[in-house]
Short mmCIF file of C-alpha atoms in Angstrom, two decimals:
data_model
loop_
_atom_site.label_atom_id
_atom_site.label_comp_id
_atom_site.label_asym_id
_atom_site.label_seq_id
_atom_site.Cartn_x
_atom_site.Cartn_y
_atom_site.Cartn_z
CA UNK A 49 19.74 5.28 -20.31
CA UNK A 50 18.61 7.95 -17.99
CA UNK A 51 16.17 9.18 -21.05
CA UNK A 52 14.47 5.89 -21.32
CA UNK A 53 14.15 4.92 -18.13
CA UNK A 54 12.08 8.42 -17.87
CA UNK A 55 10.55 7.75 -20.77
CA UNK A 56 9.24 4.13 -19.87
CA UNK A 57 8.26 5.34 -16.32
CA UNK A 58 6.10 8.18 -18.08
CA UNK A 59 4.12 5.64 -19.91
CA UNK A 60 3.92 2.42 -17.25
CA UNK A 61 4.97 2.86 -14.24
CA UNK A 62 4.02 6.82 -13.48
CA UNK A 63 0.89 6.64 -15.60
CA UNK A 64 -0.53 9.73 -16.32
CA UNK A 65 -4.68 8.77 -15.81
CA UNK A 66 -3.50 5.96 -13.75
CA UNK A 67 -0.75 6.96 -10.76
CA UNK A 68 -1.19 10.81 -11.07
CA UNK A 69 -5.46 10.67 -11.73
CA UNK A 70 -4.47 13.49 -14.47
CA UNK A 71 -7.16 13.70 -17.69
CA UNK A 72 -9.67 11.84 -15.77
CA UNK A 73 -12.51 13.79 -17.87
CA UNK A 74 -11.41 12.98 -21.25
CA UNK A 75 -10.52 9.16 -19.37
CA UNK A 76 -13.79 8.61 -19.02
CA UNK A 77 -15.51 11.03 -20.83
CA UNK A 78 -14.02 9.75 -24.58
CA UNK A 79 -13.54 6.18 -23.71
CA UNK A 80 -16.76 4.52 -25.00
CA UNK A 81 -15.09 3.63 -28.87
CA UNK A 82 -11.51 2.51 -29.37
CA UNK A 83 -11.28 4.94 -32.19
CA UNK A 84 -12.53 8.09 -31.04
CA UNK A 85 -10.04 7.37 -27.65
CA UNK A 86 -7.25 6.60 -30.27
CA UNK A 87 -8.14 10.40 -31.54
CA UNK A 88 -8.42 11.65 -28.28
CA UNK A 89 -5.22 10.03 -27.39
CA UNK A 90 -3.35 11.76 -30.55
CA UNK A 91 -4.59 15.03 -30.06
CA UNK A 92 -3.39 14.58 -26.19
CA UNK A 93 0.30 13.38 -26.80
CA UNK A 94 0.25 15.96 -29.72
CA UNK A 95 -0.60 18.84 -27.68
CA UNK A 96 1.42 17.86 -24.95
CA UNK A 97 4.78 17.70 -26.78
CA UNK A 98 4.50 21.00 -28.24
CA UNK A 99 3.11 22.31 -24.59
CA UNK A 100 6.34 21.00 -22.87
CA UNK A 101 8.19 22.64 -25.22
CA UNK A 102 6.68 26.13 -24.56
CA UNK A 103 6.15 25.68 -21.07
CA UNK A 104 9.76 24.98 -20.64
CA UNK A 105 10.34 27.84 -22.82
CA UNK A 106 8.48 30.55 -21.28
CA UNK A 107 9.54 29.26 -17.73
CA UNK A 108 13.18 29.53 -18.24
CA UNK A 109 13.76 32.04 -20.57
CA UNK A 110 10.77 34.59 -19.03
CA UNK A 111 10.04 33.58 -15.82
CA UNK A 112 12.46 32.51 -14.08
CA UNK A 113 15.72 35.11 -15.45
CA UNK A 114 12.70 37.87 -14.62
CA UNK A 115 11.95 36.41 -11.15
CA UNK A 116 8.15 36.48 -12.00
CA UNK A 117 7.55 32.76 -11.20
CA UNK A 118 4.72 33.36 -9.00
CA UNK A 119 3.23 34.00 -12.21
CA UNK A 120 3.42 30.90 -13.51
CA UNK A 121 -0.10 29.05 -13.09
CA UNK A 122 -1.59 32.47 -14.58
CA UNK A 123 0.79 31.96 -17.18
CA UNK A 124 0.88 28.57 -18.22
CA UNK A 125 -3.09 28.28 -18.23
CA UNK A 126 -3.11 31.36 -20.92
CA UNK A 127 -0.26 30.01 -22.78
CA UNK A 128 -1.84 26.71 -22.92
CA UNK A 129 -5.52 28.51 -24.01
CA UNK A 130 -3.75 29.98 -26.40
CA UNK A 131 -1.85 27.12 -28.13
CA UNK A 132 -4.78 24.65 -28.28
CA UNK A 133 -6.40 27.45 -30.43
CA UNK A 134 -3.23 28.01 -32.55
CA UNK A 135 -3.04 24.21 -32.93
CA UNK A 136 -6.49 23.75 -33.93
CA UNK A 137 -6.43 26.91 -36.68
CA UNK A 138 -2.93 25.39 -37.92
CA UNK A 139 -3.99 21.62 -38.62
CA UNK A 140 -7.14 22.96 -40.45
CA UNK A 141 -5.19 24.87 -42.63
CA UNK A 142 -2.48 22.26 -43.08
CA UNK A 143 -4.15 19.20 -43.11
CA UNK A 144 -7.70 18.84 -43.19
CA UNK A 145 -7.82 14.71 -42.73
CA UNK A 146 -5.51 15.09 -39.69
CA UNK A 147 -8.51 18.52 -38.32
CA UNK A 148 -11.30 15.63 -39.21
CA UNK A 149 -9.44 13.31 -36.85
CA UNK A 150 -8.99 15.31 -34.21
CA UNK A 151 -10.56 18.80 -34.24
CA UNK A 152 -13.51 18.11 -31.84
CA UNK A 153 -11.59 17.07 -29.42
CA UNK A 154 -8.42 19.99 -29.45
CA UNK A 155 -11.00 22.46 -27.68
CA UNK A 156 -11.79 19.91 -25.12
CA UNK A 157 -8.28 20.02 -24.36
CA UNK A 158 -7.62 23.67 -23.40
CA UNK A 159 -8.95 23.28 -19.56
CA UNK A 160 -7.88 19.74 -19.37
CA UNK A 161 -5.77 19.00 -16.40
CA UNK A 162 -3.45 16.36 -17.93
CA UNK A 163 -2.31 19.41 -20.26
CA UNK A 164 -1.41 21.61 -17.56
CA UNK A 165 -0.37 19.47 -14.88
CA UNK A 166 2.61 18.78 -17.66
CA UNK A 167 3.91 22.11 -17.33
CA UNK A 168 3.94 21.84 -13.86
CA UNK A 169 5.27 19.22 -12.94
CA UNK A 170 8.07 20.17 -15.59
CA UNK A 171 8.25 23.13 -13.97
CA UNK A 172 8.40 21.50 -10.74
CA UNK A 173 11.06 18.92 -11.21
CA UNK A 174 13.52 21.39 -13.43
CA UNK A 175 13.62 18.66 -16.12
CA UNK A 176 16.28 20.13 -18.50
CA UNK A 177 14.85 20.65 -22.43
CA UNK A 178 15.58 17.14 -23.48
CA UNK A 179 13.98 15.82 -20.25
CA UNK A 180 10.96 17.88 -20.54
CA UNK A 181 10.36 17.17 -24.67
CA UNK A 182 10.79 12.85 -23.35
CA UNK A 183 8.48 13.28 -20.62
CA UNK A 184 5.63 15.07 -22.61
CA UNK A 185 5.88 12.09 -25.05
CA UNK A 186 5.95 9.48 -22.88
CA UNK A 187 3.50 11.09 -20.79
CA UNK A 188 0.98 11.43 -24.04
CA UNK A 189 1.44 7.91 -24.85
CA UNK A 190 1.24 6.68 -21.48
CA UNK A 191 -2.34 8.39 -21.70
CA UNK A 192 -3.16 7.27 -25.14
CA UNK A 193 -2.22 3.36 -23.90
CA UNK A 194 -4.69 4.15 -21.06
CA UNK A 195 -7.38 5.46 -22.57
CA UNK A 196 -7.27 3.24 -25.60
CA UNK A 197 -6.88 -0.31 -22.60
CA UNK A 198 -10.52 1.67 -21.20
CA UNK A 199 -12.22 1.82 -24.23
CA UNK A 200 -11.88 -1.83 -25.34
CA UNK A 201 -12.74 -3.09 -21.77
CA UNK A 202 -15.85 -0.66 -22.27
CA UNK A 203 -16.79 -1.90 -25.60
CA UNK A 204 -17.00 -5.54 -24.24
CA UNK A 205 -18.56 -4.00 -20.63
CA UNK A 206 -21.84 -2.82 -23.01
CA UNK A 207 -22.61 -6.94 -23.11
CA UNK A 208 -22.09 -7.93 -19.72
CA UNK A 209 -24.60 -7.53 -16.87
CA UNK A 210 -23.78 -4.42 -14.56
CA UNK A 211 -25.97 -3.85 -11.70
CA UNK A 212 -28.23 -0.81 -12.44
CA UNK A 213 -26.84 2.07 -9.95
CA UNK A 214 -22.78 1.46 -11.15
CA UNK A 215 -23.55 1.45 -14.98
CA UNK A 216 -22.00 4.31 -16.60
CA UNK A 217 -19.30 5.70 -14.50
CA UNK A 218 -19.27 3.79 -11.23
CA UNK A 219 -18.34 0.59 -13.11
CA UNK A 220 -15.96 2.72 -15.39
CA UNK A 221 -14.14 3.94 -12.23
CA UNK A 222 -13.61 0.29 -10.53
CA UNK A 223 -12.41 -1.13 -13.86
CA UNK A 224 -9.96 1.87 -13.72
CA UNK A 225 -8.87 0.82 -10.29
CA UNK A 226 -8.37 -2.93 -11.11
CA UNK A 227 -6.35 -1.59 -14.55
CA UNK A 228 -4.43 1.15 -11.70
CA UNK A 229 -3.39 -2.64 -9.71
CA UNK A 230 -2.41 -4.05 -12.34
CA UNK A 231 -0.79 -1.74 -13.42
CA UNK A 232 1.80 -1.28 -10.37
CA UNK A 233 2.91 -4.99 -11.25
CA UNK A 234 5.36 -2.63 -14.10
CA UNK A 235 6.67 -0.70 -10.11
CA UNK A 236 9.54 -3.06 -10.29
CA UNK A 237 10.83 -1.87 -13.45
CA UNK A 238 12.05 1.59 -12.31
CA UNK A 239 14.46 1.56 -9.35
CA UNK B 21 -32.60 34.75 -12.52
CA UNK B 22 -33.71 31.47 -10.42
CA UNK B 23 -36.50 31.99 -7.88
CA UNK B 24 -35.25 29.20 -5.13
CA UNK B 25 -34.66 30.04 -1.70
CA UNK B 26 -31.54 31.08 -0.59
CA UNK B 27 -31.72 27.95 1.89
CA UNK B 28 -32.49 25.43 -1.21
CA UNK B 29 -29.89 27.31 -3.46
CA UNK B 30 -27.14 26.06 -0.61
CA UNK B 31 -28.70 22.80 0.27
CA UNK B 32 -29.03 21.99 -3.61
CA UNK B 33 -24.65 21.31 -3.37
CA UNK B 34 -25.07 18.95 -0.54
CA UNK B 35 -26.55 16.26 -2.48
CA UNK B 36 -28.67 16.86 -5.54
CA UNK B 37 -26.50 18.79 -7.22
CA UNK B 38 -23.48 17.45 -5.29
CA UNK B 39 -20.39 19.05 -7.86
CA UNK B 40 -18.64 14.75 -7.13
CA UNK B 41 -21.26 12.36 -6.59
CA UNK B 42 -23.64 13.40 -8.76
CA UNK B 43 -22.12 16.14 -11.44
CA UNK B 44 -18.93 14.20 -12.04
CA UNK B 45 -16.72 17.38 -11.69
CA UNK B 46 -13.02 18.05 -10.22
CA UNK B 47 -12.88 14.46 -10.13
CA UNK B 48 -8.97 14.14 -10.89
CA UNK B 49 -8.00 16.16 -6.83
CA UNK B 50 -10.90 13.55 -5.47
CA UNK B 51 -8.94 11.04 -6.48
CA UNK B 52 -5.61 12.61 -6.16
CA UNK B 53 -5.24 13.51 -2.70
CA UNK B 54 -7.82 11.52 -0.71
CA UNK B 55 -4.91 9.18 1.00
CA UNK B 56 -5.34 10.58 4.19
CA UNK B 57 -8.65 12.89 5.67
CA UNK B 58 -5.61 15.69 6.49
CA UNK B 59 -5.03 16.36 2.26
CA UNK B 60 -8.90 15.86 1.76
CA UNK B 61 -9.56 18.49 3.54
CA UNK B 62 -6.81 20.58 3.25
CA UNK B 63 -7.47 19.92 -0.85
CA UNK B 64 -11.20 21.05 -0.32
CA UNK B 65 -10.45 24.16 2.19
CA UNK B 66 -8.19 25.42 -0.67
CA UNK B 67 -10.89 24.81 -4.10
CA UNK B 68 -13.42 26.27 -1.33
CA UNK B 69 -11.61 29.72 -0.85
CA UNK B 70 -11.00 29.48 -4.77
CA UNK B 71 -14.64 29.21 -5.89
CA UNK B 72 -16.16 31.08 -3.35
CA UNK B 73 -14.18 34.32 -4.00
CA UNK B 74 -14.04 33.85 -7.71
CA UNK B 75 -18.07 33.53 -7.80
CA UNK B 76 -17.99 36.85 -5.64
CA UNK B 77 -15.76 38.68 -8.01
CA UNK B 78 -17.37 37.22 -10.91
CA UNK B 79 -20.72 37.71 -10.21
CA UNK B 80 -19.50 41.31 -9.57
CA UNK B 81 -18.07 42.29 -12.70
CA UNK B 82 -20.35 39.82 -15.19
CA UNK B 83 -21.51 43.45 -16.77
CA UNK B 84 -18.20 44.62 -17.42
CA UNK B 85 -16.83 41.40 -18.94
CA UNK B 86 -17.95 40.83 -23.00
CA UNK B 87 -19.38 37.66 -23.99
CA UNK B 88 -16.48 36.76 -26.47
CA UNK B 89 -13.83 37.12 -23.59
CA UNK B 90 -15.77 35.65 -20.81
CA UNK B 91 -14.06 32.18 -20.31
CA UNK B 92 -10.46 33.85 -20.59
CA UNK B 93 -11.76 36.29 -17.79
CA UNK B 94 -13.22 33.52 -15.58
CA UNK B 95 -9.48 31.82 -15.85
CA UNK B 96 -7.44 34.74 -15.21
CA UNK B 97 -10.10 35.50 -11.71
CA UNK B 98 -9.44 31.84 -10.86
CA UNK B 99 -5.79 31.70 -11.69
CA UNK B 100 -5.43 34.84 -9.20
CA UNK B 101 -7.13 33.08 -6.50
CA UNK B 102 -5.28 29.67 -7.27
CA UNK B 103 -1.80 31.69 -6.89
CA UNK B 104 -3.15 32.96 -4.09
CA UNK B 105 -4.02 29.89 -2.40
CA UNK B 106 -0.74 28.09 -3.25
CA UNK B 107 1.48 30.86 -2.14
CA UNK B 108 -0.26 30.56 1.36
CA UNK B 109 -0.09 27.13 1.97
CA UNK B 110 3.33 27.10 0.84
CA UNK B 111 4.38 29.90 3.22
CA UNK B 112 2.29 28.99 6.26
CA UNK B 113 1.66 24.81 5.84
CA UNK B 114 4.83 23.40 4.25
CA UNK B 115 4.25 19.64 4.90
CA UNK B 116 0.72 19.62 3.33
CA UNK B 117 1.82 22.03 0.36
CA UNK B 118 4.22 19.26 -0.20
CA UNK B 119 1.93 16.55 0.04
CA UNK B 120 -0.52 17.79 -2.26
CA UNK B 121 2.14 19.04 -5.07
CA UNK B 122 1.17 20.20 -8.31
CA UNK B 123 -2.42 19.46 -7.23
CA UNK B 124 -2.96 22.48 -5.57
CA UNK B 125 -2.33 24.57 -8.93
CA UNK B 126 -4.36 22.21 -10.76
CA UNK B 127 -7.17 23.97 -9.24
CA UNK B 128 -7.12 26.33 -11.56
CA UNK B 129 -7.93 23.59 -14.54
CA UNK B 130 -10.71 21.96 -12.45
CA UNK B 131 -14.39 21.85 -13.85
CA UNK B 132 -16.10 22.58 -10.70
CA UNK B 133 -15.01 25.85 -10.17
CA UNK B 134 -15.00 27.61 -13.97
CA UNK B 135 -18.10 25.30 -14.25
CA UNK B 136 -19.90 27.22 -11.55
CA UNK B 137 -18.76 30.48 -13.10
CA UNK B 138 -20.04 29.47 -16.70
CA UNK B 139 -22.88 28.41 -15.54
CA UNK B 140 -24.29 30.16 -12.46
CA UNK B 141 -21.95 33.44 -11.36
CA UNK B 142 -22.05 34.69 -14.63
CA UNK B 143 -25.85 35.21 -14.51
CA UNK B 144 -27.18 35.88 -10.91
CA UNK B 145 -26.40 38.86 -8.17
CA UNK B 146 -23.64 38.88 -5.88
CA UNK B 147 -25.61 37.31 -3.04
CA UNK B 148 -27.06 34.20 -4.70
CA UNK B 149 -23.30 33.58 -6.39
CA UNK B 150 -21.78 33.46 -2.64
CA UNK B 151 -24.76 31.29 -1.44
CA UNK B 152 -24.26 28.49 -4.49
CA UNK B 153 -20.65 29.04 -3.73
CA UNK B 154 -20.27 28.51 -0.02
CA UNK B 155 -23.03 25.39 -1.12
CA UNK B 156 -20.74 23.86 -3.95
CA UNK B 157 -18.20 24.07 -1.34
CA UNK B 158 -19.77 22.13 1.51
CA UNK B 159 -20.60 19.55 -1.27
CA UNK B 160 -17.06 19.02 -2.15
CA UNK B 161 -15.76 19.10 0.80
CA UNK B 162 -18.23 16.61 2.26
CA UNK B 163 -17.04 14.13 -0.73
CA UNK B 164 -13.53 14.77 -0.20
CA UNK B 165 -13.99 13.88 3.75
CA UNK B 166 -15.96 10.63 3.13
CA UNK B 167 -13.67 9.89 0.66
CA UNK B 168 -10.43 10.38 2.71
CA UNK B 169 -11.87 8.69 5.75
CA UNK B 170 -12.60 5.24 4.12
CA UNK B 171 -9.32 4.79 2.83
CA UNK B 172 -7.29 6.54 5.31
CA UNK B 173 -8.92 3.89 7.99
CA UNK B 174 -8.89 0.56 6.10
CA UNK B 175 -5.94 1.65 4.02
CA UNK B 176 -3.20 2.75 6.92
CA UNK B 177 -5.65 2.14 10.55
CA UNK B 178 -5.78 5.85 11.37
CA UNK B 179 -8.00 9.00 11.83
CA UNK B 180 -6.57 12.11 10.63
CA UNK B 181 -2.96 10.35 12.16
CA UNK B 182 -4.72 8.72 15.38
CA UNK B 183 -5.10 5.05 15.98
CA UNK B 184 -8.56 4.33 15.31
CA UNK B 185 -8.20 0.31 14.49
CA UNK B 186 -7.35 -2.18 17.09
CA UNK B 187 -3.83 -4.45 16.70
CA UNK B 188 -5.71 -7.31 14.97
CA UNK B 189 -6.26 -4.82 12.03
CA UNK B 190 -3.93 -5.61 8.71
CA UNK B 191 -4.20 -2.16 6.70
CA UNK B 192 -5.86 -2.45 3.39
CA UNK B 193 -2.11 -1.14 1.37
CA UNK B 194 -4.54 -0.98 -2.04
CA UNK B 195 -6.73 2.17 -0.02
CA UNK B 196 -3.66 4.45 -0.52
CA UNK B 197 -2.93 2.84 -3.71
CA UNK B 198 -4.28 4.70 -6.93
CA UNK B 199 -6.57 1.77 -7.34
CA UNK B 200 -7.83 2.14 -4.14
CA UNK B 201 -9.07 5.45 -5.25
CA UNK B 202 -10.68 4.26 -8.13
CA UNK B 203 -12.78 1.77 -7.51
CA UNK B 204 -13.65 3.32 -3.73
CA UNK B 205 -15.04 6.23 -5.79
CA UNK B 206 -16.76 4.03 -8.30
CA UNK B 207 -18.16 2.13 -5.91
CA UNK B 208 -19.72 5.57 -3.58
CA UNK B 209 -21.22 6.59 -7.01
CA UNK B 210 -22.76 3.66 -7.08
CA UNK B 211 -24.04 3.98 -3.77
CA UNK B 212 -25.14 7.49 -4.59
CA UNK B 213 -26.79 7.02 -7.76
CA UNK B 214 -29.07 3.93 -5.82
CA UNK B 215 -30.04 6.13 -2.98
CA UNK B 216 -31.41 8.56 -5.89
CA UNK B 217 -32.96 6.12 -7.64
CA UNK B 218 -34.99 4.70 -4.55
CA UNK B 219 -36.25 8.20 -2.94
CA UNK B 220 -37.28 8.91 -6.44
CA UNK B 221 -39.01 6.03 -7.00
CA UNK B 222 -40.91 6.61 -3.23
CA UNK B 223 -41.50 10.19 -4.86
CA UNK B 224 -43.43 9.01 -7.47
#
């Protein structure tokens, strides 16, 4: 019960791009087409589950048992650096339609502050390893729904009639704000 | 090696190559911790001492660092500041270093400060790199402030904690709201991006 109330909460009510403002590049950098954000949004959740894994890893097992955990920006933004890369030289090799899908956007990924605000706020709340693997999920989803919600609005936004100075970002920011409102309408759910 | 002025490589942050309003960079602490002016500028104080040292020490060692390597080097210079900053505020400011929560780490992730590295540090002397630092800075600051004050006043009534609306005033709850945020930033870009477009139109 406790998992999926975390787990819903990760995608609705504590939305990543939405309550936290984490991955607003890629949130409205990527969100012109539905499917390059549905990419986007794969490549996100993907990286972030195996990043909550390490992260959790390397901060109980090395960090914390060594008392170095005022090295742990330093090291999660390495780690992180790191992975992406590993990531993106293991899907090539593995599965080329998968590298197709989502290999431009794995590099954009590396200094992208969705990705590390995961492993700290894991990091910061002590989630235990079950905890931490649901809440990179749900948080990767919860950005995926987001990003995916943008893009549609934005296809349909190309046709209507925005007034010259908000076109392009402005207007992309206060349709973000309207979805953040309606968004807390899902508040109630968690108590 | 740019020829400007010293004076137009710092005034160039303030607005037309403001790192918010007009580069669309570090956008996620804008709108992160701009519920009250205190955590604006507390947030921008803290990315401030970040980039400005990191530009000096980058723009220091650029001929020691090799091209392949660069962005790994920028990161661990930044990192070292970030931890730096955080352990500070932790120690000396514990209510804002609460406040602002993972945000002040995220510093190290935000596209401002490595941007400025990338893109300027790397390739001028020590001097210039503190100048477009300390400007950057100003610039982000400034957005953070304006930011902060319009929805710390219609969203909760108050100054930097004082009174500053009468009795009659209802607070605005959606200016602390993370919608507030939103569409109060979309709607200063807009503002930005038409005050650009006039004076360049009276240019011409």
């Amino acid at each position: 019960m406790d998992l999926l109330m975390l787990f819903i909460a990760a995608i609705f009510v504590q939305n990543y791009v939405l309550y936290y403002f984490l991955g607003i590049c890629p949130f409205l950098g990527v969100s012109k087409r539905i499917d390059s954000a549905v990419s986007m949004g794969m490549a996100v959740t993907f990286v972030m589950t195996i990043t909550a894994v390490v992260s959790w890893m390397i901060n109980h097992w090395i960090l914390i048992p060594f008392k170095l955990d005022y090295l742990q920006i330093v090291s999660f933004i390495l780690v992180i650096a790191a992975l992406v890369q590993l990531v993106e030289m293991f899907i090539r090799k593995i599965s080329p339609p998968l590298y197709q899908a989502l290999g431009i956007y794995l590099p954009l990924i590396t200094t992208n502050c969705a990705i590390m605000g995961l492993a700290l706020l894991t990091a910061l709340r002590n989630y235990n390893f079950i905890h931490a693997v649901i809440f990179g999920v749900g948080s990767g989803l919860g950005f995926t729904l987001a990003i995916v919600l943008m893009a549609s609005i934005r296809e349909q936004l190309d046709l209507a009639d925005v007034p010259e100075p908000l076109k392009g970002a402005g207007i992309a920011l206060i349709v973000a704000g309207i979805m953040a409102l309606a968004f807390t309408g899902f508040s109630g759910m968690i108590t | 090696m740019s020829s400007k002025s010293l004076t137009a490589e710092y005034l160039k942050g303030l607005w037309d190559e403001n790192p918010v309003f007009r580069q669309l960079l570090g956008m996620c602490p804008v709108l992160a911790v701009t519920n009250a002016v205190i955590n604006g500028i507390a947030m921008g104080l803290a990315a401030s001492f970040v980039l400005i040292l990191s530009s000096v020490v980058v723009a220091s060692i650029k001929k020691l660092i090799p091209a392949q390597v660069r962005i790994a080097s920028y990161i661990v210079v930044i990192a070292t500041f970030v931890t730096i900053a955080d352990r500070v505020m932790a120690a000396y400011f514990p209510p804002i270093s609460k406040a602002l929560g993972p945000y002040v780490p995220l510093i190290v992730v935000n596209c401002i400060i490595l941007g400025r590295q990338e893109a300027f540090s790397s390739r001028n002397s020590v001097g210039r790199a503190l100048i477009d630092a300390l400007g950057m800075s100003t610039g982000f600051i400034l957005a953070l402030l304006i930011l902060s004050s319009i929805r710390e006043v219609l969203g909760a009534g108050t100054f930097l904690g004082y009174q500053v609306m009468g009795p009659w005033f209802k607070p605005w709850i959606i200016m602390i709201l993370p919608a507030g945020a939103f569409i109060t930033l979309g709607i200063l870009l807009g503002i930005a991006l038409a005050i650009e477009q006039r004076t360049r139109r009276g240019r011409a």
